Short mmCIF file of C-alpha atoms in Angstrom, two decimals:
data_model
loop_
_atom_site.label_atom_id
_atom_site.label_comp_id
_atom_site.label_asym_id
_atom_site.label_seq_id
_atom_site.Cartn_x
_atom_site.Cartn_y
_atom_site.Cartn_z
CA GLU A 11 -4.69 -6.23 -15.90
CA THR A 12 -6.45 -6.02 -12.53
CA GLY A 13 -4.14 -6.03 -9.39
CA VAL A 14 -4.61 -7.71 -6.15
CA THR A 15 -7.77 -6.63 -4.52
CA GLN A 16 -9.07 -6.86 -0.77
CA SER A 17 -12.28 -6.34 1.17
CA PRO A 18 -13.29 -4.73 3.45
CA THR A 19 -11.06 -1.57 3.44
CA HIS A 20 -11.41 -1.12 7.09
CA LEU A 21 -13.12 -3.21 9.83
CA ILE A 22 -13.95 -2.82 13.57
CA LYS A 23 -14.77 -5.68 15.62
CA THR A 24 -14.72 -6.57 19.54
CA ARG A 25 -12.58 -8.67 21.41
CA GLY A 26 -13.78 -12.35 21.23
CA GLN A 27 -15.53 -11.85 17.74
CA GLN A 28 -14.51 -13.67 14.60
CA VAL A 29 -13.78 -11.83 11.24
CA THR A 30 -13.33 -12.90 7.63
CA LEU A 31 -11.14 -10.94 5.06
CA ARG A 32 -11.14 -11.53 1.46
CA CYS A 33 -8.64 -11.31 -1.27
CA SER A 34 -8.81 -11.61 -5.01
CA SER A 35 -5.54 -12.38 -6.65
CA GLN A 36 -4.02 -10.80 -9.67
CA SER A 37 -4.88 -12.15 -13.03
CA GLY A 38 -2.81 -15.31 -13.83
CA HIS A 39 -1.54 -15.70 -10.22
CA ASN A 40 -2.28 -18.95 -8.31
CA THR A 41 -0.60 -18.47 -5.13
CA VAL A 42 -1.80 -16.27 -2.17
CA SER A 43 -0.02 -15.42 0.91
CA TRP A 44 -1.17 -13.41 3.85
CA TYR A 45 0.72 -10.95 6.12
CA GLN A 46 0.07 -9.28 9.29
CA GLN A 47 1.55 -5.59 9.41
CA ALA A 48 1.40 -4.00 12.84
CA LEU A 49 1.72 -0.29 12.87
CA GLY A 50 5.19 0.81 12.36
CA GLN A 51 6.48 -2.71 11.62
CA GLY A 52 7.30 -4.83 8.52
CA PRO A 53 4.67 -7.47 7.24
CA GLN A 54 4.77 -10.87 9.15
CA PHE A 55 3.91 -13.99 7.22
CA ILE A 56 0.83 -15.72 8.12
CA PHE A 57 0.22 -18.47 5.65
CA GLN A 58 0.52 -19.07 2.05
CA TYR A 59 -2.11 -21.07 -0.10
CA TYR A 60 -1.48 -22.77 -3.46
CA ARG A 61 -3.79 -25.14 -5.13
CA GLU A 62 -6.45 -24.46 -2.45
CA GLU A 63 -4.21 -26.06 0.26
CA GLU A 64 -2.12 -24.40 3.00
CA ASN A 65 1.38 -24.55 1.68
CA GLY A 66 3.44 -23.04 4.69
CA ARG A 67 2.68 -21.04 7.80
CA GLY A 68 4.45 -18.54 10.03
CA ASN A 69 4.25 -18.23 13.76
CA PHE A 70 0.48 -17.59 14.15
CA PRO A 71 -1.91 -19.60 16.42
CA PRO A 72 -4.43 -22.02 14.73
CA ARG A 73 -7.24 -19.24 15.30
CA PHE A 74 -5.69 -17.78 12.09
CA SER A 75 -7.03 -19.91 9.25
CA GLY A 76 -7.52 -19.55 5.56
CA LEU A 77 -9.02 -20.90 2.60
CA GLN A 78 -8.37 -20.76 -1.19
CA PHE A 79 -10.92 -21.09 -3.85
CA PRO A 80 -10.80 -22.71 -7.38
CA ASN A 81 -10.72 -19.07 -8.74
CA TYR A 82 -7.48 -18.61 -6.69
CA SER A 83 -9.20 -16.02 -4.53
CA SER A 84 -8.62 -16.55 -0.74
CA GLU A 85 -10.09 -15.60 2.74
CA LEU A 86 -8.35 -15.07 5.95
CA ASN A 87 -10.45 -16.03 8.99
CA VAL A 88 -9.40 -15.05 12.60
CA ASN A 89 -11.47 -16.53 15.49
CA ALA A 90 -11.52 -15.16 19.07
CA LEU A 91 -10.25 -11.83 18.19
CA GLU A 92 -7.55 -10.27 20.64
CA LEU A 93 -6.65 -6.46 20.96
CA ASP A 94 -3.19 -7.43 19.43
CA ASP A 95 -4.74 -8.71 16.40
CA SER A 96 -5.41 -4.96 15.43
CA ALA A 97 -3.35 -4.45 12.28
CA LEU A 98 -3.23 -4.06 8.44
CA TYR A 99 -3.84 -7.50 6.81
CA LEU A 100 -1.99 -7.76 3.51
CA CYS A 101 -2.66 -10.26 0.85
CA ALA A 102 -0.01 -10.88 -1.73
CA SER A 103 -0.51 -13.04 -4.96
CA SER A 104 2.35 -14.72 -7.06
CA LEU A 105 2.43 -16.12 -10.65
CA PRO A 106 2.99 -20.07 -11.06
CA GLY A 107 6.44 -21.06 -10.43
CA ARG A 108 7.33 -17.71 -9.04
CA ARG A 109 5.74 -17.60 -5.47
CA TYR A 110 8.65 -15.80 -4.04
CA GLU A 111 7.84 -12.78 -6.28
CA GLN A 112 4.80 -11.31 -4.50
CA TYR A 113 2.59 -8.39 -5.34
CA PHE A 114 0.57 -7.02 -2.54
CA GLY A 115 -3.04 -5.60 -2.26
CA PRO A 116 -3.88 -2.56 -0.41
CA GLY A 117 -4.79 -4.21 2.75
CA THR A 118 -7.61 -4.48 5.14
CA ARG A 119 -7.22 -2.38 8.27
CA LEU A 120 -8.67 -4.29 11.20
CA THR A 121 -9.30 -2.60 14.54
CA VAL A 122 -10.31 -4.83 17.60
CA THR A 123 -11.97 -2.98 20.67
CA GLY B 23 14.76 -19.03 10.57
CA GLU B 24 15.65 -15.93 8.67
CA ASN B 25 16.21 -12.43 10.39
CA VAL B 26 16.46 -9.47 8.60
CA GLU B 27 17.72 -6.07 9.97
CA GLN B 28 17.12 -2.61 8.15
CA HIS B 29 18.84 0.84 8.77
CA PRO B 30 18.19 3.59 9.23
CA SER B 31 14.72 3.72 10.53
CA THR B 32 14.31 7.21 9.29
CA LEU B 33 16.13 9.18 6.37
CA SER B 34 15.71 12.65 5.51
CA VAL B 35 17.45 14.03 2.28
CA GLN B 36 17.17 17.05 0.10
CA GLU B 37 15.68 16.74 -3.38
CA GLY B 38 18.35 15.65 -5.99
CA ASP B 39 20.51 14.06 -3.38
CA SER B 40 21.04 10.20 -3.00
CA ALA B 41 19.35 8.01 -0.47
CA VAL B 42 20.72 4.46 0.71
CA ILE B 43 19.03 2.14 2.91
CA LYS B 44 20.94 -1.11 4.19
CA CYS B 45 19.76 -4.50 5.16
CA THR B 46 21.44 -7.50 6.69
CA TYR B 47 20.16 -11.13 6.66
CA SER B 48 21.07 -14.14 8.61
CA ASP B 49 20.21 -17.25 6.57
CA SER B 50 22.72 -17.85 4.01
CA ALA B 51 20.07 -20.21 2.29
CA SER B 52 18.22 -16.90 1.17
CA ASN B 53 18.55 -16.16 -2.41
CA TYR B 54 15.77 -13.65 -3.24
CA PHE B 55 15.89 -10.03 -2.02
CA PRO B 56 13.06 -7.68 -2.92
CA TRP B 57 12.48 -4.13 -1.97
CA TYR B 58 9.03 -2.69 -1.48
CA LYS B 59 7.79 0.95 -1.31
CA GLN B 60 4.72 1.46 0.84
CA GLU B 61 2.76 4.76 0.51
CA LEU B 62 0.48 5.97 3.24
CA GLY B 63 -2.74 3.91 2.98
CA LYS B 64 -1.33 1.41 0.57
CA GLY B 65 -0.04 -1.86 0.34
CA PRO B 66 3.67 -2.55 -0.15
CA GLN B 67 4.74 -2.17 -3.80
CA LEU B 68 7.62 -4.17 -5.25
CA ILE B 69 10.13 -1.72 -6.98
CA ILE B 70 13.17 -3.82 -7.42
CA ASP B 71 14.73 -7.20 -6.57
CA ILE B 72 17.87 -8.85 -6.65
CA ARG B 73 18.92 -12.64 -6.79
CA SER B 74 21.76 -14.41 -5.17
CA ASN B 75 23.63 -14.92 -8.68
CA VAL B 76 23.86 -11.09 -9.26
CA GLY B 77 25.71 -8.67 -7.26
CA GLU B 78 23.97 -5.58 -8.73
CA LYS B 79 20.88 -4.47 -10.55
CA LYS B 80 19.73 -1.10 -11.76
CA ASP B 81 16.47 0.40 -12.80
CA GLN B 82 16.50 3.77 -13.78
CA ARG B 83 17.25 5.89 -10.62
CA ILE B 84 17.14 2.73 -8.45
CA ALA B 85 19.75 0.19 -7.93
CA VAL B 86 20.25 -2.65 -5.54
CA THR B 87 23.57 -4.36 -4.42
CA LEU B 88 24.04 -7.66 -2.71
CA ASN B 89 27.21 -8.86 -0.90
CA LYS B 90 26.46 -12.65 -0.15
CA THR B 91 29.60 -13.11 1.81
CA ALA B 92 28.76 -10.46 4.37
CA LYS B 93 24.98 -11.08 4.11
CA HIS B 94 24.29 -7.48 3.28
CA PHE B 95 22.06 -5.83 0.43
CA SER B 96 21.36 -2.23 -0.06
CA LEU B 97 18.92 0.13 -1.93
CA HIS B 98 20.29 3.08 -3.72
CA ILE B 99 18.09 5.90 -4.96
CA THR B 100 19.74 8.87 -7.05
CA GLU B 101 18.46 12.06 -8.03
CA THR B 102 15.67 11.86 -5.19
CA GLN B 103 12.32 13.29 -5.97
CA PRO B 104 9.53 14.25 -3.26
CA GLU B 105 7.36 11.44 -4.53
CA ASP B 106 10.02 9.14 -3.41
CA SER B 107 9.09 9.86 -0.04
CA ALA B 108 7.64 6.58 1.65
CA VAL B 109 8.49 3.69 3.76
CA TYR B 110 10.93 1.34 2.26
CA PHE B 111 11.14 -2.34 3.23
CA CYS B 112 13.80 -4.88 2.40
CA ALA B 113 12.83 -8.69 2.49
CA ALA B 114 14.69 -11.82 2.12
CA THR B 115 13.60 -15.40 1.35
CA ASN B 116 14.48 -18.82 -0.59
CA TYR B 117 12.78 -19.55 -3.97
CA ASN B 118 11.53 -22.84 -2.12
CA ASN B 119 10.31 -21.15 0.91
CA ASN B 120 6.92 -19.77 1.74
CA ASP B 121 8.17 -17.37 4.52
CA MET B 122 9.26 -14.07 3.27
CA ARG B 123 10.99 -12.14 6.21
CA PHE B 124 10.73 -8.22 6.04
CA GLY B 125 12.99 -5.47 7.79
CA ALA B 126 11.40 -3.00 9.95
CA GLY B 127 11.13 -0.51 7.25
CA THR B 128 12.93 2.92 6.62
CA ARG B 129 10.85 6.17 6.47
CA LEU B 130 12.40 8.17 3.74
CA THR B 131 11.47 11.88 3.41
CA VAL B 132 12.77 13.84 0.30
CA LYS B 133 12.58 17.74 0.90
CA PRO B 134 11.91 19.87 -1.86
#
């Protein structure tokens, strides 16, 4: 069984640019949640996708947006990058009916310079 | 919204000793409390969880306890091994909620 995978592993962008991060959910999982983890802190909830629609959002501005595809994979898009967006971005997937039980991927390390 | 506090922020134990990490939460509606282990360069790994209808759960060397009245929950690791060294996070959420709140993490070091 394949776990949650994310790409790319690392990414360096310049302030003001846009970035797209990708996530493939674990087999059989239909819900994807995205988190931002700043250095030395716990993950912070960005949003969740279920049935290709946003299903809840944390305290993040609209320049953070996402998509979920029919195969349950997902993208996180961040526009107008700021230095504070530098973080580890984590994707987690969940089984149908158990979206609270989340399994994380390895993350994408984004550095904004 | 939910607020989760975690203590201590760092913990160093000798191999074979026990380690205890404690968390408190603020929202009485929270009913699911997972614990994650995060090793360097990896994503958080779900190691054990507990639901609000249970007071204690054990899985080999790992146990979790929950006190709903006090809004406390704890992770207990017995017979610690060097490979237990990692950052541990507690979290809290409600089955019907999307927003899982994490503690700030505890860096556990097990000295051989």
